[in-house]
XYZ file of C-alpha atoms in Angstrom:
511
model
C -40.641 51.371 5.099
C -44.465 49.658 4.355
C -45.243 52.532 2.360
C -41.576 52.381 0.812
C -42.286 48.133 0.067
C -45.263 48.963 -1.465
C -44.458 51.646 -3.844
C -41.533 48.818 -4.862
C -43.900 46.485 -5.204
C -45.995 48.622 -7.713
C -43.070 48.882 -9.960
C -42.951 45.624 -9.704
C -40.324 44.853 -7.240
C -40.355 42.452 -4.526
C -39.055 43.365 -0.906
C -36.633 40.361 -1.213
C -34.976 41.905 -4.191
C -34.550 45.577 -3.058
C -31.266 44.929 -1.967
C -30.556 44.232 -5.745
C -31.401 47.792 -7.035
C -30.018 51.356 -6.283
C -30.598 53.792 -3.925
C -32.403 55.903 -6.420
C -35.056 53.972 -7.477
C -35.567 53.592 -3.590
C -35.995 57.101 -3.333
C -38.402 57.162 -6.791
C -40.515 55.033 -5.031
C -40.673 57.249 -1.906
C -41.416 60.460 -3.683
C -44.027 57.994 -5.564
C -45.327 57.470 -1.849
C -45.602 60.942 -0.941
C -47.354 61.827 -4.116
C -50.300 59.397 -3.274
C -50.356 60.743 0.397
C -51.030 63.997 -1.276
C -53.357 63.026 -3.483
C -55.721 61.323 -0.859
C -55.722 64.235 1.511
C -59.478 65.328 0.418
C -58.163 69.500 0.986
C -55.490 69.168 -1.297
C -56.065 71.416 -4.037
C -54.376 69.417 -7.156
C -58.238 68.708 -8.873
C -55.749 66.425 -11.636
C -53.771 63.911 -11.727
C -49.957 64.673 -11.395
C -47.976 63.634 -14.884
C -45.403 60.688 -14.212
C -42.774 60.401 -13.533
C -42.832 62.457 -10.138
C -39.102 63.152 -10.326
C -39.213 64.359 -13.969
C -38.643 68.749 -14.151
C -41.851 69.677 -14.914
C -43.710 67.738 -12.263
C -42.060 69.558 -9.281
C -44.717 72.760 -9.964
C -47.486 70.029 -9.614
C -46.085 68.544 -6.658
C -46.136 72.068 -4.879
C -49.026 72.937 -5.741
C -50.140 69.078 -4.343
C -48.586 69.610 -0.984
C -50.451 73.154 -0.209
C -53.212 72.955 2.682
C -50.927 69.695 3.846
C -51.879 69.223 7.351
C -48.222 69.812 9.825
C -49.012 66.463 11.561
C -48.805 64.844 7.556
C -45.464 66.520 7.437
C -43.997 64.792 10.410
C -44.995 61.574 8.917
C -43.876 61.935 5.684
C -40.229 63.254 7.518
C -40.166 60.097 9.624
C -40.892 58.182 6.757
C -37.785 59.354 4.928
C -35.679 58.910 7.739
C -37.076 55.155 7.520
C -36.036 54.951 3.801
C -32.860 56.679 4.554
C -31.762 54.151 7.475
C -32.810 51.725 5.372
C -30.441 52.667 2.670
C -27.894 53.059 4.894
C -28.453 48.779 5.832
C -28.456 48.036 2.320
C -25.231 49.660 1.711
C -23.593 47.812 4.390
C -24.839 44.465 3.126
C -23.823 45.684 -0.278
C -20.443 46.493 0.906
C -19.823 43.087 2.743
C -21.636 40.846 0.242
C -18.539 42.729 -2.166
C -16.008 41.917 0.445
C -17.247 38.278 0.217
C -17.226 37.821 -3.383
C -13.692 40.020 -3.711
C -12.114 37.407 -1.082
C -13.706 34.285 -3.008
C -12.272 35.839 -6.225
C -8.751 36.091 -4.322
C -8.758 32.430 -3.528
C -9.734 31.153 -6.519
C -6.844 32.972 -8.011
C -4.149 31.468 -5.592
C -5.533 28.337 -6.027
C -5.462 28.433 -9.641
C -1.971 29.559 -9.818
C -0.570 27.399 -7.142
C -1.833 24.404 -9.110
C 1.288 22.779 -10.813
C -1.158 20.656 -13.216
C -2.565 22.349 -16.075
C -5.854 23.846 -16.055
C -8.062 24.548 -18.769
C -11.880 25.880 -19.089
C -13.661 26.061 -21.624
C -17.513 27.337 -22.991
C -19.129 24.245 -24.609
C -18.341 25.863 -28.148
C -14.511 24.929 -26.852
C -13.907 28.435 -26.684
C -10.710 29.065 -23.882
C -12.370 31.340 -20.880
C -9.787 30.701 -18.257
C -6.431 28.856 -17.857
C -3.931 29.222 -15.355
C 0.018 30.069 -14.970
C 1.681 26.225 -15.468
C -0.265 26.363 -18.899
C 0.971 29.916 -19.614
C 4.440 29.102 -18.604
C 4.311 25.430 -20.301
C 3.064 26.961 -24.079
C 4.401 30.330 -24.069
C 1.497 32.511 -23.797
C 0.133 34.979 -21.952
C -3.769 34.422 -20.102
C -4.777 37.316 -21.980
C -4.000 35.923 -25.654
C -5.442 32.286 -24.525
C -9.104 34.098 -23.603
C -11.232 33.437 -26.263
C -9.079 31.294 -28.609
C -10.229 27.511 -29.746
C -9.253 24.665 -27.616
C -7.881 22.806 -30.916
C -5.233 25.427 -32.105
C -3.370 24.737 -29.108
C -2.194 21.121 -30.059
C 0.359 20.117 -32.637
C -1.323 17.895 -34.355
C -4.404 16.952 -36.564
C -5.624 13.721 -34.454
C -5.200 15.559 -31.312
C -7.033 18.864 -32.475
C -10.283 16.738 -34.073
C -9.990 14.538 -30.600
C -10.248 18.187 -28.658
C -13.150 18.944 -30.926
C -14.996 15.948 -30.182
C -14.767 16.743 -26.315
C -17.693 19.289 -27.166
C -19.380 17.229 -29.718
C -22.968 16.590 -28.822
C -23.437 13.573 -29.950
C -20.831 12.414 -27.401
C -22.245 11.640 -23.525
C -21.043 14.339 -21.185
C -18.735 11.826 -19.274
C -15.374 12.515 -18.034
C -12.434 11.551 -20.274
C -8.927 10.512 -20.292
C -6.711 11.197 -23.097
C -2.796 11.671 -24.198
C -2.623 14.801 -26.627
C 0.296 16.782 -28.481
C 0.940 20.144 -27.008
C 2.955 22.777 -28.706
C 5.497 24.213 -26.434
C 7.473 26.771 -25.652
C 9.806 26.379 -28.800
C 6.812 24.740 -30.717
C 7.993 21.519 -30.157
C 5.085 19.202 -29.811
C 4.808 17.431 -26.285
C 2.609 14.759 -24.992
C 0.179 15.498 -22.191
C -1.974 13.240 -20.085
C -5.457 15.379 -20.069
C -8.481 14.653 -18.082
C -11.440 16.116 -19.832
C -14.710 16.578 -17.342
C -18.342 18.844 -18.242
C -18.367 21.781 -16.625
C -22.538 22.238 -15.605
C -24.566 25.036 -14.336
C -26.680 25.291 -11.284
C -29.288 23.704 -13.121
C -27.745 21.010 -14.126
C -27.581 21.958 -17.682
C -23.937 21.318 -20.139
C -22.254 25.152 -20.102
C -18.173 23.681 -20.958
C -15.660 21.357 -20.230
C -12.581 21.654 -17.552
C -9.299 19.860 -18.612
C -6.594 18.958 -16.272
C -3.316 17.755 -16.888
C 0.586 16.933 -16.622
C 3.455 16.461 -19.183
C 3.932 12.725 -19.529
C 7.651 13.133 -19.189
C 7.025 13.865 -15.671
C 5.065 10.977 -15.205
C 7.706 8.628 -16.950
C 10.158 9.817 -15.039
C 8.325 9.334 -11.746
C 7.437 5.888 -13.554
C 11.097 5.144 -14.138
C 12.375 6.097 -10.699
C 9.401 3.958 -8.775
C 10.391 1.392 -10.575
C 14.284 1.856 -10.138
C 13.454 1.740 -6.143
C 11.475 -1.205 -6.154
C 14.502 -2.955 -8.261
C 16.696 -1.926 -5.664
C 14.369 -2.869 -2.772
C 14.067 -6.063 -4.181
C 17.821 -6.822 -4.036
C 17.841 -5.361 -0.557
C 15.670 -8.110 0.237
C 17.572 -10.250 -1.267
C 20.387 -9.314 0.680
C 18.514 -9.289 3.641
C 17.258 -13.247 2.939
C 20.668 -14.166 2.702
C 22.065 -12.491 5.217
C 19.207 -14.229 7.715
C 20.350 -17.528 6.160
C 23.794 -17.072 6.846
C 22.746 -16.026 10.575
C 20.855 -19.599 11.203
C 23.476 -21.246 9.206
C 25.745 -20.202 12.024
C 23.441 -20.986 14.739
C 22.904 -24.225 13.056
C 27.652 -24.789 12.850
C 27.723 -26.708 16.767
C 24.349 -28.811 15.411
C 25.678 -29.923 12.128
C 29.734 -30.502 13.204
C 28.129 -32.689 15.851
C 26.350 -34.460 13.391
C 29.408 -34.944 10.820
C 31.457 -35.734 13.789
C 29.619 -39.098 14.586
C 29.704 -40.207 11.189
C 33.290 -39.187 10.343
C 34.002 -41.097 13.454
C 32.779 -44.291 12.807
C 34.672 -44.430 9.321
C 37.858 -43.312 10.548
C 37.794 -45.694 13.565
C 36.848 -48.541 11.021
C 39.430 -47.200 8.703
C 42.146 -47.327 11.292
C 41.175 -51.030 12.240
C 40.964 -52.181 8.382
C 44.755 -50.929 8.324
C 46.093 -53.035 11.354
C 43.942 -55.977 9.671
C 45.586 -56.052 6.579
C 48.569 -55.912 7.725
C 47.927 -59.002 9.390
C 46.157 -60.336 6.606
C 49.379 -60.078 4.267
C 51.640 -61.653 6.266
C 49.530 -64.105 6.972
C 48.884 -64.860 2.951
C 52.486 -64.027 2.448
C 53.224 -67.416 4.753
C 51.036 -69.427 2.905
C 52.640 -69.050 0.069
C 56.607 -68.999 1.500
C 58.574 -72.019 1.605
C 58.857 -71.426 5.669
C 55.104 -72.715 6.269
C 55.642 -76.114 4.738
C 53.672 -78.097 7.533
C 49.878 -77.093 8.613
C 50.542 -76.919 12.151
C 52.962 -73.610 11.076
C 50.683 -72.876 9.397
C 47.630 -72.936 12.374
C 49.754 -71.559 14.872
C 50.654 -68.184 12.576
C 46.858 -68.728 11.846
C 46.191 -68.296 16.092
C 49.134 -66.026 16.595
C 47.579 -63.375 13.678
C 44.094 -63.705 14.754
C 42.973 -64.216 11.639
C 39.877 -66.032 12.463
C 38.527 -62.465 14.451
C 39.656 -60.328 11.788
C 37.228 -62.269 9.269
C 34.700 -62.173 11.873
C 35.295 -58.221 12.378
C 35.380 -57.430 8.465
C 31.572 -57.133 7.823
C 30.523 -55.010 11.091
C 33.440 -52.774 10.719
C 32.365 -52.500 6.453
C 28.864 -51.951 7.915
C 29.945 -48.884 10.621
C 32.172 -47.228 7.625
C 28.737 -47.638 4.845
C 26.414 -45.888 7.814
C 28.745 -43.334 8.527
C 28.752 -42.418 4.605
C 25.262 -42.687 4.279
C 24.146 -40.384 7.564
C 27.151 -37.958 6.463
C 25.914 -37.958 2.997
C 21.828 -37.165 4.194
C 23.177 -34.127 5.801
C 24.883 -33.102 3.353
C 21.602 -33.369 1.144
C 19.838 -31.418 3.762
C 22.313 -28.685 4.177
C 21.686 -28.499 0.252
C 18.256 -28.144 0.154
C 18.364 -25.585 3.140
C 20.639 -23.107 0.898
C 18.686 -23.462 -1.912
C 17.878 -20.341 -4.035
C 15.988 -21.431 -6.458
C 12.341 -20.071 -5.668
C 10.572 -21.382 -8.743
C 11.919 -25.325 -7.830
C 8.603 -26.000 -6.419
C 8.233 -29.559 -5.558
C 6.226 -31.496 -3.365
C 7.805 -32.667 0.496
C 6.730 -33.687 3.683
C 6.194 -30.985 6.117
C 6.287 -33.623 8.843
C 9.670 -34.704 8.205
C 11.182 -30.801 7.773
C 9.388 -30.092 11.259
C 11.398 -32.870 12.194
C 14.380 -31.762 11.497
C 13.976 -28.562 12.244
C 13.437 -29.679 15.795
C 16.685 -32.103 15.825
C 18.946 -29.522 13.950
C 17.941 -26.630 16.604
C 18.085 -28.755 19.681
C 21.611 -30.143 18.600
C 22.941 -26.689 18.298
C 21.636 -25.460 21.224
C 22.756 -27.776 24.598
C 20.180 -26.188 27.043
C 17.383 -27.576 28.214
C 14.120 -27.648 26.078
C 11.317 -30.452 26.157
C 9.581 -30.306 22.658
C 6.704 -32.441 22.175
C 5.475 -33.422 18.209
C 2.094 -34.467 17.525
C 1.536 -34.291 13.876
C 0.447 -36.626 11.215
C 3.653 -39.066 9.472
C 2.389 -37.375 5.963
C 1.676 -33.834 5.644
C 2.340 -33.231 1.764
C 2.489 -29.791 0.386
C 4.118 -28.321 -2.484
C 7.325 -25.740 -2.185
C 10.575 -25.628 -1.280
C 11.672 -27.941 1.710
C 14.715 -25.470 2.272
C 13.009 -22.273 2.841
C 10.308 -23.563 4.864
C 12.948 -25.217 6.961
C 14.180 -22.152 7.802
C 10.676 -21.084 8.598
C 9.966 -23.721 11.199
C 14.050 -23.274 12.613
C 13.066 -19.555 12.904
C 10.070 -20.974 14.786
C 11.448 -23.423 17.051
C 14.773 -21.309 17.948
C 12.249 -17.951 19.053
C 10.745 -20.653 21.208
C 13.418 -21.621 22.791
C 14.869 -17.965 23.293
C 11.370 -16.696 24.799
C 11.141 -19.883 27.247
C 14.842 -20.117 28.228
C 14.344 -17.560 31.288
C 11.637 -20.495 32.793
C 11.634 -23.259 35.033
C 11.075 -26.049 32.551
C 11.261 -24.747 28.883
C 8.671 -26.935 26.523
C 7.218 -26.468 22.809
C 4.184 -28.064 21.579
C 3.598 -29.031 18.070
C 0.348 -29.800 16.665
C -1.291 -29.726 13.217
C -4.582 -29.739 11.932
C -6.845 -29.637 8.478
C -9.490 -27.595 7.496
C -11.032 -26.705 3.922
C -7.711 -28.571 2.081
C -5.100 -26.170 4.634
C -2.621 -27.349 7.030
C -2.117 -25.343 10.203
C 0.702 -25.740 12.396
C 0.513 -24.551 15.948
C 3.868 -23.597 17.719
C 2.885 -23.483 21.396
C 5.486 -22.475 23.865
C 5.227 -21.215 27.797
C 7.479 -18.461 27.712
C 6.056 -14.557 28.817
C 3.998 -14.190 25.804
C 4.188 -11.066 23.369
C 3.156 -7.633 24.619
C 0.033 -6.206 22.866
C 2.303 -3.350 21.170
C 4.745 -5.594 20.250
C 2.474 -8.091 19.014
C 1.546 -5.707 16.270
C 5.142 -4.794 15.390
C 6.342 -8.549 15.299
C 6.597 -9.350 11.498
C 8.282 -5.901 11.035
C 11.479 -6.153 9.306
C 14.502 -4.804 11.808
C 11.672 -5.169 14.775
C 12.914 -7.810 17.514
C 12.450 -8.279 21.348
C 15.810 -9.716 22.277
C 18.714 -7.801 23.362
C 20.970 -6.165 20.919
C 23.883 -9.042 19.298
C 20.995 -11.392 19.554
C 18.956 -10.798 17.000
C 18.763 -9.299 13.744
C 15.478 -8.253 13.581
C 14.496 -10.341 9.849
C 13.873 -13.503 11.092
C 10.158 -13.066 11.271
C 10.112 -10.679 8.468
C 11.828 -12.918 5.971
C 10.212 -15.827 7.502
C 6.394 -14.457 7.023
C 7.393 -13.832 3.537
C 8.316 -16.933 2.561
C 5.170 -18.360 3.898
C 2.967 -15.590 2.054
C 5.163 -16.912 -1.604
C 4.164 -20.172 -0.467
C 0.359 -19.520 -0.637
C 0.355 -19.691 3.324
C 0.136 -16.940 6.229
C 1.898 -17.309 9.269
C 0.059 -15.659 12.654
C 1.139 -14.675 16.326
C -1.139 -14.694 19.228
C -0.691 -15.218 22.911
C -1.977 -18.215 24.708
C -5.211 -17.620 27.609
C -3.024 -20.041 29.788
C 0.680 -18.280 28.610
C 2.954 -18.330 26.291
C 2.637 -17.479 22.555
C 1.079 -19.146 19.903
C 2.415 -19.016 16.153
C 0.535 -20.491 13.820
C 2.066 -21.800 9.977
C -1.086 -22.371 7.863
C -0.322 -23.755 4.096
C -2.208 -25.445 1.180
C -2.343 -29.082 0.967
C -0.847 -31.013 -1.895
C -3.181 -31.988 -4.628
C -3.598 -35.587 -5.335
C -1.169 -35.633 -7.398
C 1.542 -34.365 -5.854
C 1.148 -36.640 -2.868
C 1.209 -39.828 -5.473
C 4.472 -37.991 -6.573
C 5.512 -37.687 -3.021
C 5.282 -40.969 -1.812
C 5.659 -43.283 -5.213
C 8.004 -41.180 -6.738
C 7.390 -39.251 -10.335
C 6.292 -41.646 -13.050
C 7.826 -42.164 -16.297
């Protein structure tokens, strides 16, 4: 094999490229091997030089008559030489054979790749010449693979502007970047149709420009899938409109015991007062009536219907009773206004409130509708001013203070602490409670819409979900975690009113 390398390397071969070249020239090189083996054996009696090439018909006499007076042991050598070269042809075959395997299965993948693509595929040389494309653009034009080989990128769209734009892909004044383009396709019926294209330089292992590669889709796909993403989201936003409402409606029910209590007290007082105001003016017109009769002619009639009547508590009973009846109206008419302002639908009627005063009645409106037992304690500022709507985040904080009161009703003594704090122009409310606290898998799961802890009829599963929503339109974020010393921790954190807005707040707009 040495002797075989170097007769290679003296036709200018090197032992790492032998595997390149065929079995002959192996062999050449071989015979070229033996000749020189010949030639140096000093009894040899060729006195000239053989004629090359060795394997050429008429150098076979000179080789025999090289060879004579060969020593036997020279013989042996030269036949375990050959066996050498031949077991050495025998390897390079095999790695030939594989190596072929290799590049047939690389070739077979390629192709299923290709045609399993459903985008179109284009390559080109960088004279725009087509060298490959694949079966969506076959079956998308109309052509056969064969008849697209070789033909000009430009003669396969409709129209002028899109056939100089395909010639400028190989211009070389342009930068070899990648490019994104809509062009005109003629298709199947030579109709022209627009295509999204992505246009990117095809280089060689040295880094040097040899073509481009396009890829792309119909755009009528793409609309489509446009126009049905967008279809969904309309109808997911209504489903979440739905769902708001439907939440709503839940804590407006919760909230029905709370609020006829509340309507009760009031409606009381004016009907009591009412009732009264009747028996006194019947009293009132008799009494007037007598004045003016003929029957009262003498004062002391006159006193004693004055004493029997009562007359003199009546007028003292007038203003209270006037009073009870104006309350009643008032405190009937406030929750009216904040049943109003709790329904309200209106999202862009952003206006600033107190949150102090809707944590406030969150707390009284929950508590009222709910008789069991639940200490809550408030500690927050008497002005926390930020801009919204005082209905939605009331149902926030409700949502708040009634999961409170559902996670802590299985303890001893149920309580909810309420604190606030600022930092960097935000508000954050802390809703402490000393229920069980929230479960590490569920704590991820909580703001999930549909996702809830409490037993089934007891819970829709939105409150948090519609809840942490509001709070995220509102500029805010809204936070669980679970106490070190038990119990859960939700935390509301919002912007504070500008300037401004808290002027507005507590002097009222100016004109």
């Amino acid at each position: 094999m040495i002797a075989t390398t170097r007769s290679l390397q003296r036709k200018g071969l090197q032992p790492k490229t032998v595997e390149r070249h065929p079995p002959s020239l192996i062999v050449a090189a071989s015979v070229d091997w033996l000749y020189d083996l010949a030639m140096s054996n000093p009894e040899s009696p060729a006195k000239r030089p053989l004629r090359r090439p060795l394997l050429a018909p008429d150098s076979l006499p000179e080789l025999s008559s090289a060879i004579e007076g060969v020593d036997e042991t020279v013989w042996v050598e030269v036949i375990r030489k050959m066996d050498e070269v031949y077991n050495d042809l025998l390897q390079y075959e095999v790695v030939l054979e594989q190596k072929n395997a290799a590049l047939e299965d690389s070739q077979q993948f390629i192709e299923s790749v290709l045609a399993s693509m459903s985008d179109i595929l284009i390559v080109c040389n960088r004279h725009g010449a087509i060298q490959e494309v694949n079966d969506s653009l076959c079956r998308f034009i109309g052509q056969d693979e064969t008849v697209l080989r070789g033909q000009a990128l430009c003669d396969l769209f409709a129209d002028t502007a899109s056939q100089q734009r395909a010639r400028d892909f190989f211009s070389p004044a342009r930068p070899a970047t990648v490019q994104d383009c809509e062009l005109l396709i003629c298709g199947r019926d030579g109709s022209p149709l627009p295509v999204s294209l992505n246009c990117t330089p095809r280089l060689s292992g040295t880094g040097k420009l040899v073509g481009m590669v396009l890829t792309g889709r119909p755009v009528g796909e793409l609309r489509r899938a446009y126009h049905a993403l967008r279809q969904a989201h309309d109808d997911l936003k209504r489903t979440q409109q739905q769902l708001l409402q439907a939440e709503k409606m839940a804590s407006l029910g919760r909230l029905v015991a709370g609020v006829a209590h509340e309507l009760n007290n009031p409606i009381s007082f004016v009907l009591g007062n009412v009732l009264a105001l009747r028996r006194y003016t019947a009293r009132l017109q008799t009494y007037l009536q007598a004045i003016h009769s003929d029957l009262c002619t003498r004062s002391t009639q006159l006193e004693d219907l004055r004493q029997e009547l009562r007359i003199d508590r009546i007028l003292a009973d007038l203003p209270p009773l006037l009073d009870g009846m104006s309350e009643g109206a008032e405190r009937t008419r406030d929750i009216v206004d904040g049943l109003k302002r709790f329904t309200a639908i209106d999202r862009s009627a952003a206006e600033p409130f107190n949150l102090a005063e809707v944590v406030a009645r969150a707390v009284r409106w929950v508590a009222r509708a709910d008789p069991r037992n639940f200490r809550v304690t408030i500690d927050l500022p008497q002005e926390l001013p930020v801009v919204g709507s005082s209905g939605q985040m009331q149902q926030v904080l409700m949502n708040l203070v009634q999961n409170a009161r559902d996670a802590c009703s299985s303890g001893e003594s149920p309580s909810l602490e309420i604190s606030a704090e600022q930092c960097d122009g935000m508000i954050r409310v802390h809703f402490a409670d000393n229920g069980p606290g929230i479960t590490p898998e569920n704590l991820s799961r909580l703001f999930d819409p549909f996702f809830t802890t409490k037993p089934i009829g007891q819970g829709t599963g939105l409150g948090l979900s519609i809840s942490y929503g509001i709070v995220e339109r509102h500029g805010g974020r809204l936070e669980a975690a679970n106490r070190e010393e038990g119990g859960a921790r939700f935390t509301l954190t919002l912007p504070l009113a500008k300037a401004e807005a808290t002027r507005t707040l507590v002097h009222g707009p100016q004109s």
